[in-house]
Amino acid sequence: MDLDVRKRELVKEFSPMLEKSTRTSKIWIGFLIAVIIVGIVAFVIQAVKGHEVTGMRDNVVWGIYIINFIFFVCLSYSGAFISGILHFFKTPWKNSVGRIVEIITVLSLIIGPIFILLCIGRLDRLHYLFLYPRIQSPITWDIIAIITDLIGCFIYLYLTFIPDFAILRDNSENAPNWRKKLYKKLAIGYYDTPTQREKLHKITRTMSAMIIALAIIAYSVLAWIFSLTVQPGWNSSIFAPYFIIAGLYSGVGVIIIAMYLIRKFYHLEHYIRKVHFIGAGIILLVISLLFGYFTFSEYFSRWFSHKVHDINLLNTLFSRYFWMFIFANYIGVLVPIVILFFKKFRTINSITFAAVVAVLGLWFNRYLIIVPTLETPYLPIQDTRPEYIHYSATWIEWALSFTGVAAFILFFILLMRLVPIISMSGIIDNERAQKRRPKNVTKNQN
């Protein structure tokens, strides 16, 4: 089949995803916008009245804002790592799930740091952080790592989009003029010649290796912000690998959930198949075993050490946060393991359910790392008033948290309206490779 004809067929196949809006999608987008508007109102109230409208106080200075920050940044780093692996080793999966992972990576890295801003009481002094940074501060290094990773992931995402922009530029005769002009600018003169294709593949592969290294380094820096303190619950030598494994745990879980929703809503069963869910489920199983081991090691070492401050923290976890502790560290780990370990349970629905349980358990695990630790300080508490010791998130914090999730989903939908979620250029490259090496490719895919 002629290459140009094949490109037109792919554009025609994916054009409904880009151009048409169903009634369900309009209602869903309207709901997301409504959540964001409520969040904007909550932000204005917090900006005017200060942090007294939140549950954060002198003792518990961090709340669910920091938990959301860690969760989203953790998601972005895991997405960058997985996406880099898919491209660097040229796995067949990258055509079906690669773009989902790439979009999750960039959006998480944009949404996550916003929660840091919500923790700052004086946003008017934010520029001092850049004008007078302290190189000794781990937070300064964390900001450098996040900005570097964001730039790297954005460039990497754009590089993977260029071939599809070129296809849409040349095969979107019925598209609005603004789309045609946008695709023309974003394609930056790419015409899929052998020379251009080879150069782009080399650059993308080099960037994928850099993204893998950035993901490991950046998330290790975030973990060191906690582990380099003397605070019980944070002062741990395994926090960096623990955070990396936790990031991969939540990342694979969110990717499975996104695969399920996109497959079901856009009817992409032909591209996102059961084999992809089974493969992702096995990866989630391996990571859940590692995450469970790190979690057990962390809590067992604190219990066995019999240090006074560690025992106080464990008493807080086993009393005030008992059921959250059970869900985060038992249900959130054991349920995915049980579902994914047995082959007969590995259906699309059950794998997705295991992913939902894993993601919820990981979020609560982050909560248990932050809040109970701050409620059990290293120094004695002088003021014993409960409102200064215990933390409880207010509606302001919950509204802004749901706003972050709504913004993430909304931007994801808008990006899918710009370029297909399945890489058209990847499909063409795969078909081109099959023509060159049909036997080898078929054997590898099987």
Coordinates of C-alpha atoms in Angstrom, one line a residue:
M1 CA 0.0 0.0 0.0
D2 CA 1.2 3.5 -0.8
L3 CA 2.6 5.3 2.2
D4 CA 0.5 8.5 1.6
V5 CA -2.6 6.4 1.3
R6 CA -1.9 4.7 4.6
K7 CA -1.3 8.0 6.3
R8 CA -4.7 9.3 5.0
E9 CA -6.3 6.1 6.3
L10 CA -4.9 6.6 9.8
V11 CA -5.9 10.3 9.9
K12 CA -9.4 9.3 8.8
E13 CA -9.5 6.6 11.5
F14 CA -8.4 8.9 14.3
S15 CA -10.1 12.1 13.1
P16 CA -13.3 11.5 15.1
M17 CA -11.1 11.6 18.3
L18 CA -9.6 14.9 17.2
E19 CA -12.6 16.8 15.7
K20 CA -15.9 15.4 17.1
S21 CA -17.3 15.9 20.6
T22 CA -19.9 13.6 21.9
R23 CA -22.5 14.6 24.4
T24 CA -20.8 12.6 27.1
S25 CA -17.5 14.3 26.5
K26 CA -19.1 17.7 26.7
I27 CA -20.8 16.9 30.0
W28 CA -17.5 15.5 31.3
I29 CA -15.5 18.6 30.3
G30 CA -18.2 20.8 31.8
F31 CA -17.9 18.9 35.1
L32 CA -14.1 19.3 35.1
I33 CA -14.4 23.0 34.4
A34 CA -16.9 23.4 37.3
V35 CA -14.5 21.6 39.7
I36 CA -11.7 23.9 38.5
I37 CA -13.9 27.0 39.1
V38 CA -14.6 25.8 42.7
G39 CA -10.9 25.4 43.1
I40 CA -10.2 28.9 41.9
V41 CA -12.7 30.3 44.5
A42 CA -10.9 28.2 47.2
F43 CA -7.5 29.6 46.1
V44 CA -8.8 33.2 46.3
I45 CA -10.1 32.6 49.8
Q46 CA -6.8 31.1 50.9
A47 CA -4.8 33.9 49.3
V48 CA -7.0 36.5 51.0
K49 CA -7.3 34.9 54.5
G50 CA -4.0 33.0 54.6
H51 CA -3.4 29.5 55.8
E52 CA -5.8 29.8 58.7
V53 CA -8.5 28.5 56.4
T54 CA -6.4 25.3 56.0
G55 CA -5.7 22.6 58.5
M56 CA -2.0 23.4 58.6
R57 CA -0.6 24.8 61.8
D58 CA 2.7 25.5 63.6
N59 CA 3.3 21.8 64.2
V60 CA 1.9 20.2 61.1
V61 CA 3.2 22.7 58.5
W62 CA 2.6 20.3 55.6
G63 CA -0.7 18.7 54.6
I64 CA -2.3 17.2 51.6
Y65 CA -0.7 19.8 49.4
I66 CA 2.7 18.3 49.9
I67 CA 1.2 14.8 49.6
N68 CA -0.3 15.7 46.2
F69 CA 3.0 17.2 45.2
I70 CA 4.9 14.1 46.0
F71 CA 2.3 11.9 44.3
F72 CA 2.2 13.9 41.1
V73 CA 5.9 14.4 40.9
C74 CA 6.4 10.7 41.7
L75 CA 3.9 9.9 38.8
S76 CA 5.9 12.1 36.4
Y77 CA 9.2 10.5 37.3
S78 CA 7.8 7.0 36.9
G79 CA 6.2 8.0 33.6
A80 CA 9.5 9.4 32.4
F81 CA 11.4 6.3 33.4
I82 CA 8.8 3.9 31.7
S83 CA 8.6 6.0 28.6
G84 CA 12.4 6.2 28.3
I85 CA 12.6 2.4 28.6
L86 CA 9.9 1.9 25.9
H87 CA 11.7 4.1 23.4
F88 CA 15.3 3.2 24.3
F89 CA 14.7 -0.6 23.9
K90 CA 12.3 -0.1 20.9
T91 CA 9.6 -2.2 22.5
P92 CA 6.5 -2.9 20.4
W93 CA 4.4 -1.5 23.3
K94 CA 5.5 2.0 22.6
N95 CA 3.0 2.4 19.7
S96 CA 0.0 1.5 21.9
V97 CA 0.8 3.0 25.3
G98 CA 3.9 5.2 24.8
R99 CA 2.0 8.4 24.1
I100 CA -0.3 7.8 27.2
V101 CA 2.8 7.5 29.3
E102 CA 4.5 10.6 27.8
I103 CA 1.4 12.8 28.3
I104 CA 1.0 11.6 31.9
T105 CA 4.7 12.4 32.5
V106 CA 4.5 16.0 31.3
L107 CA 1.1 16.9 32.8
S108 CA 2.1 15.4 36.2
L109 CA 5.3 17.5 36.2
I110 CA 3.3 20.6 35.5
I111 CA 0.4 20.0 38.0
G112 CA 2.6 18.6 40.9
P113 CA 4.8 21.7 41.6
I114 CA 1.7 23.9 41.7
F115 CA 0.8 22.3 45.1
I116 CA 4.1 23.6 46.4
L117 CA 3.0 27.1 45.7
L118 CA -0.2 26.4 47.6
C119 CA 1.9 25.7 50.7
I120 CA 3.7 29.0 50.5
G121 CA 2.1 31.6 52.7
R122 CA 3.7 34.6 51.0
L123 CA 3.6 34.1 47.3
D124 CA 4.7 37.7 46.9
R125 CA 8.1 36.5 48.1
L126 CA 8.4 33.6 45.8
H127 CA 10.9 35.3 43.5
Y128 CA 13.4 35.4 46.5
L129 CA 13.8 31.6 46.0
F130 CA 15.3 32.2 42.6
L131 CA 17.1 35.5 43.4
Y132 CA 18.8 34.3 46.6
P133 CA 18.9 30.5 46.5
R134 CA 21.0 28.6 49.2
I135 CA 23.0 25.9 47.5
Q136 CA 23.2 24.0 50.8
S137 CA 19.4 23.6 50.8
P138 CA 18.0 20.3 49.4
I139 CA 14.9 22.2 48.3
T140 CA 17.0 24.4 46.0
W141 CA 18.4 21.2 44.4
D142 CA 14.8 19.8 44.2
I143 CA 13.7 22.9 42.3
I144 CA 16.7 22.6 39.9
A145 CA 15.8 18.9 39.4
I146 CA 12.2 19.5 38.7
I147 CA 12.8 22.3 36.3
T148 CA 15.5 20.3 34.5
D149 CA 13.2 17.3 34.3
L150 CA 10.3 19.4 33.1
I151 CA 12.3 20.9 30.2
G152 CA 13.8 17.5 29.3
C153 CA 10.3 15.7 29.4
F154 CA 8.7 18.5 27.4
I155 CA 11.4 18.3 24.6
Y156 CA 11.1 14.5 24.6
L157 CA 7.3 14.7 24.3
Y158 CA 7.5 17.2 21.5
L159 CA 10.1 15.1 19.6
T160 CA 7.7 12.1 19.7
F161 CA 4.8 14.3 18.4
I162 CA 6.7 15.8 15.4
P163 CA 6.0 12.9 12.9
D164 CA 2.3 12.9 13.8
F165 CA 2.1 16.7 13.4
A166 CA 3.6 16.2 9.9
I167 CA 1.0 13.5 9.0
L168 CA -1.8 15.7 10.2
R169 CA -0.4 18.8 8.4
D170 CA -0.4 16.9 5.1
N171 CA -3.7 15.0 5.5
S172 CA -6.2 17.4 7.3
E173 CA -7.9 19.0 4.3
N174 CA -11.2 19.3 6.1
A175 CA -9.8 20.6 9.4
P176 CA -10.3 24.2 10.5
N177 CA -7.6 26.7 9.3
W178 CA -6.3 27.2 12.8
R179 CA -5.6 23.5 13.1
K180 CA -3.8 23.5 9.7
K181 CA -1.6 26.4 10.7
L182 CA -0.9 24.9 14.1
Y183 CA 0.2 21.6 12.6
K184 CA 2.3 23.3 10.0
K185 CA 4.2 25.3 12.7
L186 CA 4.6 22.3 15.1
A187 CA 5.8 20.0 12.3
I188 CA 8.8 22.4 11.9
G189 CA 9.5 21.3 8.3
Y190 CA 9.5 17.5 9.0
Y191 CA 8.6 15.5 5.8
D192 CA 9.5 12.0 6.9
T193 CA 12.5 11.6 4.6
P194 CA 14.9 8.8 5.4
T195 CA 17.5 11.3 6.6
Q196 CA 15.1 13.2 8.8
R197 CA 13.6 10.0 10.1
E198 CA 17.0 8.6 11.1
K199 CA 18.1 11.9 12.8
L200 CA 14.9 12.1 14.7
H201 CA 15.1 8.5 15.9
K202 CA 18.7 9.0 17.1
I203 CA 17.8 12.2 18.9
T204 CA 14.7 10.6 20.5
R205 CA 16.7 7.6 21.6
T206 CA 19.4 9.8 23.1
M207 CA 16.7 11.8 24.9
S208 CA 15.1 8.6 26.2
A209 CA 18.4 7.6 27.9
M210 CA 18.7 11.1 29.4
I211 CA 15.1 11.0 30.7
I212 CA 15.8 7.7 32.5
A213 CA 18.8 9.2 34.3
L214 CA 16.9 12.4 35.1
A215 CA 14.0 10.4 36.6
I216 CA 16.2 8.5 38.9
I217 CA 18.3 11.5 40.0
A218 CA 15.4 13.9 40.4
Y219 CA 13.3 11.6 42.5
S220 CA 16.3 10.7 44.7
V221 CA 16.8 14.4 45.4
L222 CA 13.2 14.7 46.5
A223 CA 13.6 11.7 48.8
W224 CA 16.8 13.2 50.3
I225 CA 14.8 16.3 51.4
F226 CA 13.1 13.9 53.9
S227 CA 15.9 11.4 54.7
L228 CA 18.6 14.0 55.4
T229 CA 16.6 15.3 58.5
V230 CA 16.7 13.8 62.0
Q231 CA 12.9 13.6 62.1
P232 CA 11.7 10.1 63.1
G233 CA 9.8 8.6 60.2
W234 CA 12.0 10.4 57.6
N235 CA 15.6 9.7 58.7
S236 CA 16.1 6.6 56.6
S237 CA 18.9 5.4 54.4
I238 CA 16.5 3.6 52.0
F239 CA 14.2 6.5 51.3
A240 CA 15.6 7.2 47.8
P241 CA 15.1 3.7 46.4
Y242 CA 11.9 3.4 48.4
F243 CA 10.5 6.6 46.7
I244 CA 11.7 5.4 43.2
I245 CA 9.9 2.0 43.7
A246 CA 6.8 3.8 45.0
G247 CA 6.9 6.1 42.0
L248 CA 6.9 3.2 39.6
Y249 CA 4.1 1.6 41.6
S250 CA 1.8 4.5 41.3
G251 CA 2.9 5.2 37.7
V252 CA 2.1 1.8 36.4
G253 CA -1.2 1.9 38.2
V254 CA -2.2 5.2 36.7
I255 CA -1.1 4.0 33.3
I256 CA -3.3 0.9 33.5
I257 CA -6.3 3.1 34.6
A258 CA -5.7 5.5 31.7
M259 CA -5.4 2.6 29.3
Y260 CA -8.7 1.2 30.5
L261 CA -10.6 4.5 30.2
I262 CA -9.1 5.5 26.8
R263 CA -9.7 2.0 25.4
K264 CA -13.3 1.9 26.6
F265 CA -14.3 5.5 25.7
Y266 CA -12.6 5.8 22.3
H267 CA -13.1 2.1 21.3
L268 CA -9.4 1.4 20.7
E269 CA -9.6 -2.3 21.5
H270 CA -7.7 -3.0 18.3
Y271 CA -4.7 -1.0 19.6
I272 CA -4.8 -1.3 23.4
R273 CA -5.3 -5.1 23.7
K274 CA -5.6 -7.5 26.5
V275 CA -1.9 -8.5 26.1
H276 CA -0.9 -4.9 27.1
F277 CA -3.0 -5.1 30.3
I278 CA -1.5 -8.5 31.2
G279 CA 2.1 -7.2 30.6
A280 CA 1.4 -4.1 32.6
G281 CA -0.2 -6.2 35.3
I282 CA 2.9 -8.5 35.6
I283 CA 5.1 -5.4 35.9
L284 CA 2.7 -4.0 38.6
L285 CA 3.0 -7.4 40.4
V286 CA 6.8 -7.3 40.4
I287 CA 6.8 -3.7 41.6
S288 CA 4.2 -4.4 44.3
L289 CA 6.4 -7.1 45.7
L290 CA 9.4 -4.7 45.8
F291 CA 7.2 -2.0 47.3
G292 CA 5.9 -4.4 49.9
Y293 CA 9.4 -5.4 50.8
F294 CA 10.6 -1.8 51.2
T295 CA 7.5 -0.9 53.3
F296 CA 8.1 -3.9 55.6
S297 CA 11.8 -3.1 56.0
E298 CA 11.0 0.5 56.8
Y299 CA 8.5 -0.2 59.5
F300 CA 10.1 -3.4 60.9
S301 CA 13.5 -1.6 61.4
R302 CA 11.7 1.2 63.4
W303 CA 9.8 -1.3 65.5
F304 CA 12.8 -3.5 66.2
S305 CA 15.1 -0.6 67.1
H306 CA 13.0 0.3 70.1
K307 CA 14.0 3.9 69.9
V308 CA 11.7 6.1 71.9
H309 CA 10.8 8.5 69.0
D310 CA 10.3 5.7 66.5
I311 CA 8.0 3.9 69.0
N312 CA 6.0 7.1 69.5
L313 CA 5.5 7.4 65.8
L314 CA 4.4 3.8 65.5
N315 CA 2.0 4.3 68.3
T316 CA 0.5 7.2 66.4
L317 CA 0.2 5.1 63.3
F318 CA -1.4 2.1 65.1
S319 CA -3.9 4.3 67.0
R320 CA -5.1 7.4 65.3
Y321 CA -4.3 6.1 61.7
F322 CA -4.9 2.4 62.2
W323 CA -7.3 1.8 59.4
M324 CA -5.5 4.1 57.0
F325 CA -2.3 2.1 57.9
I326 CA -4.1 -1.2 57.2
F327 CA -5.4 0.0 53.8
A328 CA -2.1 1.6 52.7
N329 CA 0.3 -1.1 53.7
Y330 CA -1.8 -4.2 53.6
I331 CA -4.8 -3.9 51.3
G332 CA -3.0 -1.5 48.9
V333 CA -0.1 -4.1 48.5
L334 CA -1.6 -7.5 49.1
V335 CA -4.8 -7.2 47.0
P336 CA -2.9 -6.3 43.8
I337 CA -0.4 -9.2 44.5
V338 CA -3.2 -11.7 45.0
I339 CA -5.1 -10.6 41.9
L340 CA -2.1 -10.4 39.6
F341 CA -0.3 -13.5 40.9
F342 CA -2.9 -16.0 39.7
K343 CA -3.2 -16.2 35.9
K344 CA -6.9 -16.9 35.9
F345 CA -7.5 -13.5 37.7
R346 CA -5.6 -11.5 35.0
T347 CA -8.6 -10.1 33.1
I348 CA -8.8 -6.5 32.0
N349 CA -11.3 -5.5 34.6
S350 CA -9.5 -7.2 37.5
I351 CA -6.1 -5.8 36.5
T352 CA -7.6 -2.3 36.4
F353 CA -9.2 -2.9 39.8
A354 CA -5.8 -3.9 41.2
A355 CA -4.3 -0.7 39.7
V356 CA -7.0 1.4 41.4
V357 CA -6.3 -0.2 44.8
A358 CA -2.6 0.2 44.3
V359 CA -2.9 3.9 43.4
L360 CA -5.2 4.7 46.4
G361 CA -3.0 2.7 48.7
L362 CA 0.1 4.6 47.5
W363 CA -1.6 8.0 48.1
F364 CA -2.5 7.0 51.7
N365 CA 1.0 5.7 52.1
R366 CA 2.3 9.2 51.2
Y367 CA -0.2 10.6 53.7
L368 CA 1.2 8.4 56.5
I369 CA 4.8 9.5 55.7
I370 CA 3.9 13.2 56.0
V371 CA 1.2 13.9 58.5
P372 CA 1.8 11.4 61.4
T373 CA 5.5 12.2 61.3
L374 CA 4.8 15.9 61.8
E375 CA 2.3 15.1 64.5
T376 CA 5.1 13.2 66.4
P377 CA 7.9 15.7 66.3
Y378 CA 11.5 15.1 67.4
L379 CA 11.3 18.0 69.9
P380 CA 8.8 17.9 72.8
I381 CA 5.5 19.7 72.1
Q382 CA 5.1 22.7 74.4
D383 CA 1.5 23.6 73.4
T384 CA -0.8 20.5 73.8
R385 CA -3.9 22.0 72.2
P386 CA -5.3 19.4 69.8
E387 CA -5.7 21.9 67.0
Y388 CA -2.0 22.6 67.0
I389 CA -1.0 18.9 67.2
H390 CA -3.4 17.1 64.9
Y391 CA -4.0 17.8 61.3
S392 CA -7.3 17.6 59.5
A393 CA -7.7 18.9 55.9
T394 CA -10.4 21.6 55.3
W395 CA -12.7 21.9 52.3
I396 CA -10.3 24.5 50.9
E397 CA -7.5 21.9 50.7
W398 CA -9.8 19.2 49.3
A399 CA -11.2 21.6 46.7
L400 CA -7.8 22.5 45.5
S401 CA -6.7 18.9 45.5
F402 CA -9.6 17.9 43.3
T403 CA -8.9 20.9 41.1
G404 CA -5.4 19.5 40.4
V405 CA -6.9 16.1 39.4
A406 CA -9.5 17.8 37.3
A407 CA -6.9 20.0 35.6
F408 CA -4.8 16.9 34.9
I409 CA -7.7 15.1 33.2
L410 CA -8.9 18.2 31.3
F411 CA -5.5 18.9 29.9
F412 CA -5.1 15.2 29.0
I413 CA -8.4 15.4 27.0
L414 CA -7.4 18.6 25.3
L415 CA -4.1 17.1 24.2
M416 CA -5.9 14.1 22.8
R417 CA -7.9 16.6 20.7
L418 CA -4.7 17.9 19.3
V419 CA -2.9 14.7 18.4
P420 CA -4.1 11.0 18.4
I421 CA -3.4 9.1 21.6
I422 CA -2.1 6.2 19.4
S423 CA 1.1 7.2 17.5
M424 CA 0.3 7.1 13.8
S425 CA 4.0 7.4 12.9
G426 CA 4.7 4.5 15.2
I427 CA 2.2 2.3 13.4
I428 CA 3.7 3.2 10.1
D429 CA 7.2 2.5 11.4
N430 CA 6.1 -0.8 12.7
E431 CA 4.5 -1.7 9.3
R432 CA 7.6 -0.6 7.5
A433 CA 9.7 -2.8 9.8
Q434 CA 7.4 -5.8 9.2
K435 CA 7.9 -5.5 5.5
R436 CA 11.7 -5.5 5.9
R437 CA 11.9 -8.3 8.5
P438 CA 8.6 -10.0 8.6
K439 CA 9.8 -13.2 10.2
N440 CA 11.9 -11.6 12.9
V441 CA 9.3 -9.0 13.9
T442 CA 6.5 -11.6 14.0
K443 CA 8.7 -13.8 16.3
N444 CA 9.6 -10.9 18.6
Q445 CA 6.0 -9.7 18.9
N446 CA 4.7 -13.2 19.7

